[in-house]
Amino acid sequence: MDVLETVSDLREALAGPRRGGRKIGLVPTMGSLHEAHFSLIRAARAECDTVVASIFVNPTQFGPGEDLELYPRTPELDARGCEQEGVDLLFTPPVEGMYPPGFQTKVTVEEVSREYCGRYRPGHFPGVATVVLKLLNIVQPHAAYFGEKDFQQSAVIRRMVGDLNIPVEIRLLPIVREPDGLAMSSRNRYLSGSAREAATVLFRSLEAAAERVRAGERSAAAVLKTVREVFEGEPAAQLQYAGVADDETLEPVESIRGREHLLLAAFVGDVRLIDNRSFEDALG
Ligand code: AMP
């Protein structure tokens, strides 16, 4: 595995594989890698000839007062993990390599970014869309791999790729969870003892919602009421939002038909967690 820090070094390293007609896969991450990241890398490894992983804690997707400085960074462990999983090229640019002096472009994907995380984290999705577009332009992969855990992010990226005719296949992979259901996240390491236990409320509320759908409920409002009730039983966690949204447009829907996701965000102490679930399996 080669570790590259500059755009020009990475492009040089990719020139050979590209000339040779090899299929290039990109796995963008912010590092502090865990099993879910490795599941994306494994999918890329299985489907592509040359696997590029990037590790970049993107400052433009963090708002003021968010956890940019505190975001976990484990570069040596990450590099070892990438090597073990068969990454060919690891791209770890410094901030000034991605945002040199004079940088002033921002990509905004309007409606898909509006609700849910977009409402509570203004600037987040423009930051994500901009950095992902940069990475797609730098690597020019045939396929790029993302996780369903960040469902709204994936909708923003899919929309951007369609709108801007970016020649890449977006591969979306399932949420990887801890044995008790908590979705894996780099931020989970900030959850101690009782907070770690309380954090399972996100998964529990999603499952309770799915149970209602399984029992015949089709009203989004009724399902969201169930989510709120589960949260009421867990005072250590505060629900920030819960909504049922169309898979493509992310617009709130009133009834559940099978092409929606239940999306939620909650705080456990200072730690903000997100999770989501489709109802496909519950509709029978
Ligand atoms: P991050 O490093 O948090 O920016 O995540 C990098 C990629 O990994 C994104 O596409 C995420 O959606 C994905 N990812 C993070 N956690 C999970 C998870 N628990 N399950 C599936 N994908 C995940």
Tab-separated table of C-alpha atoms and ligand atoms in Angstrom:
chain	number	residue	atom	x	y	z
A	1	MET	CA	0.000	0.000	0.000
A	2	ASP	CA	1.250	3.465	-0.863
A	3	VAL	CA	0.312	6.433	1.311
A	4	LEU	CA	0.010	9.692	-0.638
A	5	GLU	CA	-0.547	13.180	0.662
A	6	THR	CA	-0.712	15.315	-2.442
A	7	VAL	CA	-3.153	15.375	-5.333
A	8	SER	CA	-0.322	15.192	-7.847
A	9	ASP	CA	1.269	12.131	-6.190
A	10	LEU	CA	-2.079	10.359	-6.100
A	11	ARG	CA	-2.796	11.180	-9.740
A	12	GLU	CA	0.632	9.894	-10.712
A	13	ALA	CA	0.042	6.668	-8.787
A	14	LEU	CA	-3.295	6.220	-10.557
A	15	ALA	CA	-1.993	6.890	-14.060
A	16	GLY	CA	-0.722	3.319	-14.579
A	17	PRO	CA	-3.888	1.536	-13.373
A	18	ARG	CA	-6.023	3.919	-15.432
A	19	ARG	CA	-3.968	3.334	-18.588
A	20	GLY	CA	-4.192	-0.397	-17.946
A	21	GLY	CA	-7.984	-0.179	-17.944
A	22	ARG	CA	-8.222	-1.254	-14.328
A	23	LYS	CA	-11.417	-0.606	-12.398
A	24	ILE	CA	-10.747	1.990	-9.711
A	25	GLY	CA	-12.801	2.122	-6.497
A	26	LEU	CA	-12.820	4.968	-3.969
A	27	VAL	CA	-13.777	4.743	-0.294
A	28	PRO	CA	-13.917	8.238	1.240
A	29	THR	CA	-13.675	8.388	5.053
A	30	MET	CA	-12.812	10.720	7.891
A	31	GLY	CA	-10.617	8.074	9.509
A	32	SER	CA	-10.796	6.599	13.002
A	33	LEU	CA	-11.700	3.518	11.027
A	34	HIS	CA	-13.966	0.760	12.322
A	35	GLU	CA	-15.658	-2.358	10.968
A	36	ALA	CA	-18.188	-0.351	8.952
A	37	HIS	CA	-15.420	1.447	7.065
A	38	PHE	CA	-13.716	-1.898	6.498
A	39	SER	CA	-16.960	-3.315	5.089
A	40	LEU	CA	-16.874	-0.557	2.437
A	41	ILE	CA	-13.211	-1.275	1.709
A	42	ARG	CA	-13.946	-5.013	1.402
A	43	ALA	CA	-16.768	-4.331	-1.062
A	44	ALA	CA	-14.443	-2.108	-3.095
A	45	ARG	CA	-11.735	-4.787	-2.923
A	46	ALA	CA	-14.173	-7.425	-4.178
A	47	GLU	CA	-15.479	-5.290	-7.050
A	48	CYS	CA	-12.473	-3.230	-8.186
A	49	ASP	CA	-8.897	-3.767	-9.307
A	50	THR	CA	-7.389	-0.711	-7.624
A	51	VAL	CA	-8.777	0.406	-4.274
A	52	VAL	CA	-8.205	3.980	-3.093
A	53	ALA	CA	-9.222	4.946	0.444
A	54	SER	CA	-9.103	8.537	1.605
A	55	ILE	CA	-8.839	9.797	5.153
A	56	PHE	CA	-9.634	13.464	5.533
A	57	VAL	CA	-11.393	15.123	8.461
A	58	ASN	CA	-13.128	17.712	6.327
A	59	PRO	CA	-13.322	20.992	8.247
A	60	THR	CA	-15.947	22.548	5.973
A	61	GLN	CA	-18.607	20.032	7.009
A	62	PHE	CA	-18.307	20.939	10.694
A	63	GLY	CA	-20.242	23.910	12.013
A	64	PRO	CA	-19.040	26.372	14.652
A	65	GLY	CA	-19.179	24.697	18.067
A	66	GLU	CA	-19.211	21.206	16.555
A	67	ASP	CA	-16.563	18.584	17.300
A	68	LEU	CA	-13.950	19.265	14.578
A	69	GLU	CA	-11.058	19.581	17.067
A	70	LEU	CA	-12.304	16.647	19.139
A	71	TYR	CA	-13.016	14.385	16.178
A	72	PRO	CA	-11.046	11.175	16.844
A	73	ARG	CA	-7.857	10.731	14.841
A	74	THR	CA	-5.964	7.424	14.766
A	75	PRO	CA	-3.729	7.681	11.677
A	76	GLU	CA	-1.318	4.815	12.397
A	77	LEU	CA	-4.063	2.342	13.269
A	78	ASP	CA	-6.051	3.448	10.227
A	79	ALA	CA	-3.097	2.907	7.897
A	80	ARG	CA	-2.489	-0.549	9.343
A	81	GLY	CA	-6.185	-1.443	8.940
A	82	CYS	CA	-6.223	-0.230	5.338
A	83	GLU	CA	-3.115	-2.232	4.543
A	84	GLN	CA	-4.637	-5.374	6.062
A	85	GLU	CA	-7.843	-4.928	4.081
A	86	GLY	CA	-5.938	-4.660	0.809
A	87	VAL	CA	-6.164	-0.932	0.072
A	88	ASP	CA	-3.748	-0.103	-2.756
A	89	LEU	CA	-3.517	3.673	-2.325
A	90	LEU	CA	-4.272	5.596	0.862
A	91	PHE	CA	-4.831	9.312	0.308
A	92	THR	CA	-4.310	11.460	3.417
A	93	PRO	CA	-4.169	15.081	2.282
A	94	PRO	CA	-3.488	17.912	4.715
A	95	VAL	CA	-6.217	20.552	5.034
A	96	GLU	CA	-4.233	23.095	2.998
A	97	GLY	CA	-3.866	20.510	0.203
A	98	MET	CA	-7.635	20.306	-0.169
A	99	TYR	CA	-8.368	23.959	0.622
A	100	PRO	CA	-5.393	26.031	-0.542
A	101	PRO	CA	-5.448	29.795	-0.018
A	102	GLY	CA	-8.039	31.393	-2.288
A	103	PHE	CA	-10.377	28.397	-2.278
A	104	GLN	CA	-13.948	29.647	-2.653
A	105	THR	CA	-16.172	27.087	-4.344
A	106	LYS	CA	-19.125	25.431	-2.638
A	107	VAL	CA	-21.490	22.807	-4.019
A	108	THR	CA	-25.048	23.024	-2.708
A	109	VAL	CA	-27.583	20.305	-3.401
A	110	GLU	CA	-30.682	22.292	-2.520
A	111	GLU	CA	-33.787	20.360	-1.532
A	112	VAL	CA	-32.328	17.009	-0.482
A	113	SER	CA	-30.116	18.863	2.002
A	114	ARG	CA	-32.899	20.967	3.500
A	115	GLU	CA	-34.546	18.881	6.246
A	116	TYR	CA	-33.277	16.571	8.971
A	117	CYS	CA	-29.508	16.924	9.475
A	118	GLY	CA	-29.488	19.837	7.035
A	119	ARG	CA	-31.838	21.815	9.263
A	120	TYR	CA	-29.755	21.291	12.392
A	121	ARG	CA	-26.337	21.442	10.748
A	122	PRO	CA	-26.478	24.306	8.245
A	123	GLY	CA	-23.432	24.159	6.007
A	124	HIS	CA	-22.847	20.478	6.674
A	125	PHE	CA	-24.082	19.075	3.359
A	126	PRO	CA	-22.485	21.797	1.201
A	127	GLY	CA	-19.239	20.855	2.978
A	128	VAL	CA	-19.807	17.160	2.302
A	129	ALA	CA	-20.875	17.647	-1.336
A	130	THR	CA	-17.891	19.880	-2.044
A	131	VAL	CA	-15.314	17.526	-0.561
A	132	VAL	CA	-16.872	14.450	-2.183
A	133	LEU	CA	-16.921	16.182	-5.578
A	134	LYS	CA	-13.268	17.126	-5.089
A	135	LEU	CA	-12.361	13.537	-4.198
A	136	LEU	CA	-14.302	12.187	-7.193
A	137	ASN	CA	-12.479	14.629	-9.461
A	138	ILE	CA	-9.095	13.860	-7.942
A	139	VAL	CA	-9.451	10.060	-8.118
A	140	GLN	CA	-11.914	9.727	-11.027
A	141	PRO	CA	-12.992	6.314	-9.774
A	142	HIS	CA	-15.339	3.965	-11.605
A	143	ALA	CA	-17.163	3.308	-8.320
A	144	ALA	CA	-17.338	5.093	-4.969
A	145	TYR	CA	-18.503	3.405	-1.771
A	146	PHE	CA	-20.703	4.925	0.929
A	147	GLY	CA	-22.643	3.604	3.911
A	148	GLU	CA	-26.394	3.782	4.502
A	149	LYS	CA	-25.715	4.964	8.029
A	150	ASP	CA	-25.478	8.506	6.628
A	151	PHE	CA	-28.595	8.089	4.535
A	152	GLN	CA	-29.265	11.761	3.834
A	153	GLN	CA	-25.604	12.214	2.873
A	154	SER	CA	-25.940	9.365	0.397
A	155	ALA	CA	-29.070	10.982	-1.089
A	156	VAL	CA	-27.206	14.289	-1.437
A	157	ILE	CA	-24.311	12.547	-3.179
A	158	ARG	CA	-26.577	10.524	-5.491
A	159	ARG	CA	-28.427	13.701	-6.461
A	160	MET	CA	-25.183	15.611	-7.069
A	161	VAL	CA	-23.745	12.793	-9.204
A	162	GLY	CA	-26.916	12.697	-11.287
A	163	ASP	CA	-27.312	16.454	-11.577
A	164	LEU	CA	-23.683	17.056	-12.531
A	165	ASN	CA	-23.305	13.982	-14.810
A	166	ILE	CA	-20.375	12.666	-12.821
A	167	PRO	CA	-19.270	9.398	-14.453
A	168	VAL	CA	-19.137	7.242	-11.318
A	169	GLU	CA	-21.203	4.411	-9.890
A	170	ILE	CA	-22.330	5.156	-6.340
A	171	ARG	CA	-22.395	1.986	-4.251
A	172	LEU	CA	-24.423	2.159	-1.062
A	173	LEU	CA	-23.759	-0.482	1.598
A	174	PRO	CA	-25.833	-1.528	4.614
A	175	ILE	CA	-25.432	-0.156	8.120
A	176	VAL	CA	-22.979	-2.125	10.251
A	177	ARG	CA	-24.079	-2.402	13.883
A	178	GLU	CA	-22.668	-3.445	17.231
A	179	PRO	CA	-24.194	-6.649	18.662
A	180	ASP	CA	-26.715	-4.585	20.660
A	181	GLY	CA	-27.836	-2.668	17.563
A	182	LEU	CA	-25.926	0.599	17.984
A	183	ALA	CA	-24.785	1.724	14.536
A	184	MET	CA	-20.995	1.814	14.405
A	185	SER	CA	-19.603	5.331	14.428
A	186	SER	CA	-16.270	6.965	15.115
A	187	ARG	CA	-18.090	9.034	17.727
A	188	ASN	CA	-19.189	5.948	19.712
A	189	ARG	CA	-15.831	5.938	21.465
A	190	TYR	CA	-16.989	9.023	23.370
A	191	LEU	CA	-19.838	7.072	24.944
A	192	SER	CA	-18.952	5.748	28.379
A	193	GLY	CA	-20.789	3.158	30.540
A	194	SER	CA	-24.351	4.324	31.017
A	195	ALA	CA	-24.287	6.639	27.985
A	196	ARG	CA	-23.188	3.735	25.790
A	197	GLU	CA	-26.166	1.772	27.072
A	198	ALA	CA	-28.561	4.699	26.571
A	199	ALA	CA	-27.328	5.058	22.975
A	200	THR	CA	-29.102	1.832	22.005
A	201	VAL	CA	-32.335	3.855	22.188
A	202	LEU	CA	-31.847	4.916	18.560
A	203	PHE	CA	-31.878	1.328	17.335
A	204	ARG	CA	-34.629	0.333	19.788
A	205	SER	CA	-36.872	3.128	18.552
A	206	LEU	CA	-36.287	2.156	14.904
A	207	GLU	CA	-37.157	-1.445	15.679
A	208	ALA	CA	-40.294	-0.437	17.615
A	209	ALA	CA	-41.335	1.675	14.609
A	210	ALA	CA	-40.750	-1.245	12.238
A	211	GLU	CA	-42.773	-3.476	14.538
A	212	ARG	CA	-45.746	-1.132	14.176
A	213	VAL	CA	-45.407	-1.187	10.410
A	214	ARG	CA	-45.208	-4.981	10.529
A	215	ALA	CA	-48.467	-4.948	12.504
A	216	GLY	CA	-50.163	-2.967	9.732
A	217	GLU	CA	-49.566	0.692	10.610
A	218	ARG	CA	-48.911	2.845	7.539
A	219	SER	CA	-49.175	6.351	8.991
A	220	ALA	CA	-45.811	8.136	9.327
A	221	ALA	CA	-47.203	10.252	12.191
A	222	ALA	CA	-48.209	7.152	14.168
A	223	VAL	CA	-44.829	5.524	13.622
A	224	LEU	CA	-43.037	8.726	14.694
A	225	LYS	CA	-45.151	8.802	17.851
A	226	THR	CA	-43.815	5.349	18.687
A	227	VAL	CA	-40.259	6.619	18.198
A	228	ARG	CA	-40.890	9.509	20.589
A	229	GLU	CA	-42.403	7.164	23.178
A	230	VAL	CA	-39.348	4.927	23.137
A	231	PHE	CA	-37.167	8.019	23.649
A	232	GLU	CA	-39.346	9.151	26.554
A	233	GLY	CA	-38.308	5.934	28.304
A	234	GLU	CA	-34.616	6.893	27.980
A	235	PRO	CA	-34.058	10.240	29.725
A	236	ALA	CA	-30.288	10.079	29.099
A	237	ALA	CA	-30.967	10.616	25.388
A	238	GLN	CA	-32.602	13.583	23.658
A	239	LEU	CA	-34.199	13.116	20.285
A	240	GLN	CA	-33.213	15.928	17.924
A	241	TYR	CA	-35.411	14.923	15.000
A	242	ALA	CA	-37.263	11.928	13.652
A	243	GLY	CA	-38.892	11.855	10.251
A	244	VAL	CA	-40.081	9.513	7.547
A	245	ALA	CA	-38.630	10.611	4.228
A	246	ASP	CA	-38.805	9.578	0.596
A	247	ASP	CA	-35.659	7.635	-0.352
A	248	GLU	CA	-34.771	9.860	-3.304
A	249	THR	CA	-36.105	13.343	-2.554
A	250	LEU	CA	-35.833	13.134	1.262
A	251	GLU	CA	-39.171	14.905	1.437
A	252	PRO	CA	-41.299	14.042	4.475
A	253	VAL	CA	-44.055	11.562	3.600
A	254	GLU	CA	-47.394	10.913	5.275
A	255	SER	CA	-47.761	7.244	4.588
A	256	ILE	CA	-45.394	4.322	4.359
A	257	ARG	CA	-45.358	2.455	1.061
A	258	GLY	CA	-41.877	0.948	0.884
A	259	ARG	CA	-39.684	3.638	-0.637
A	260	GLU	CA	-39.059	5.590	2.572
A	261	HIS	CA	-36.532	5.715	5.376
A	262	LEU	CA	-37.158	6.615	8.984
A	263	LEU	CA	-34.337	9.001	9.890
A	264	LEU	CA	-33.359	10.186	13.334
A	265	ALA	CA	-30.713	12.073	15.268
A	266	ALA	CA	-30.283	12.224	19.021
A	267	PHE	CA	-27.896	13.475	21.642
A	268	VAL	CA	-26.598	11.210	24.357
A	269	GLY	CA	-24.850	13.725	26.579
A	270	ASP	CA	-22.723	15.789	24.195
A	271	VAL	CA	-22.485	13.059	21.599
A	272	ARG	CA	-24.718	13.418	18.565
A	273	LEU	CA	-25.725	10.154	16.915
A	274	ILE	CA	-27.750	9.403	13.778
A	275	ASP	CA	-29.455	6.269	12.568
A	276	ASN	CA	-32.077	5.213	10.046
A	277	ARG	CA	-34.085	2.309	8.760
A	278	SER	CA	-36.136	1.381	5.754
A	279	PHE	CA	-39.463	-0.439	6.216
A	280	GLU	CA	-39.032	-2.742	3.253
A	281	ASP	CA	-38.657	-5.821	5.433
A	282	ALA	CA	-41.610	-4.812	7.631
A	283	LEU	CA	-44.115	-4.371	4.805
A	284	GLY	CA	-44.208	-8.059	3.938
B	1	AMP	P1	-17.093	8.744	8.058
B	1	AMP	O1	-15.672	8.348	8.264
B	1	AMP	O2	-17.912	8.737	9.304
B	1	AMP	O3	-17.247	9.992	7.229
B	1	AMP	O4	-17.739	7.589	7.182
B	1	AMP	C1	-17.175	7.172	5.972
B	1	AMP	C2	-18.140	6.257	5.268
B	1	AMP	O5	-18.437	5.161	6.106
B	1	AMP	C3	-19.476	6.955	4.962
B	1	AMP	O6	-19.918	6.556	3.680
B	1	AMP	C4	-20.382	6.410	6.037
B	1	AMP	O7	-21.741	6.359	5.656
B	1	AMP	C5	-19.833	5.025	6.237
B	1	AMP	N1	-20.201	4.502	7.557
B	1	AMP	C6	-19.871	5.023	8.771
B	1	AMP	N2	-20.436	4.289	9.759
B	1	AMP	C7	-21.153	3.311	9.153
B	1	AMP	C8	-21.962	2.223	9.619
B	1	AMP	N3	-22.161	1.984	10.912
B	1	AMP	N4	-22.514	1.404	8.700
B	1	AMP	C9	-22.321	1.617	7.373
B	1	AMP	N5	-21.577	2.610	6.875
B	1	AMP	C10	-20.993	3.444	7.738
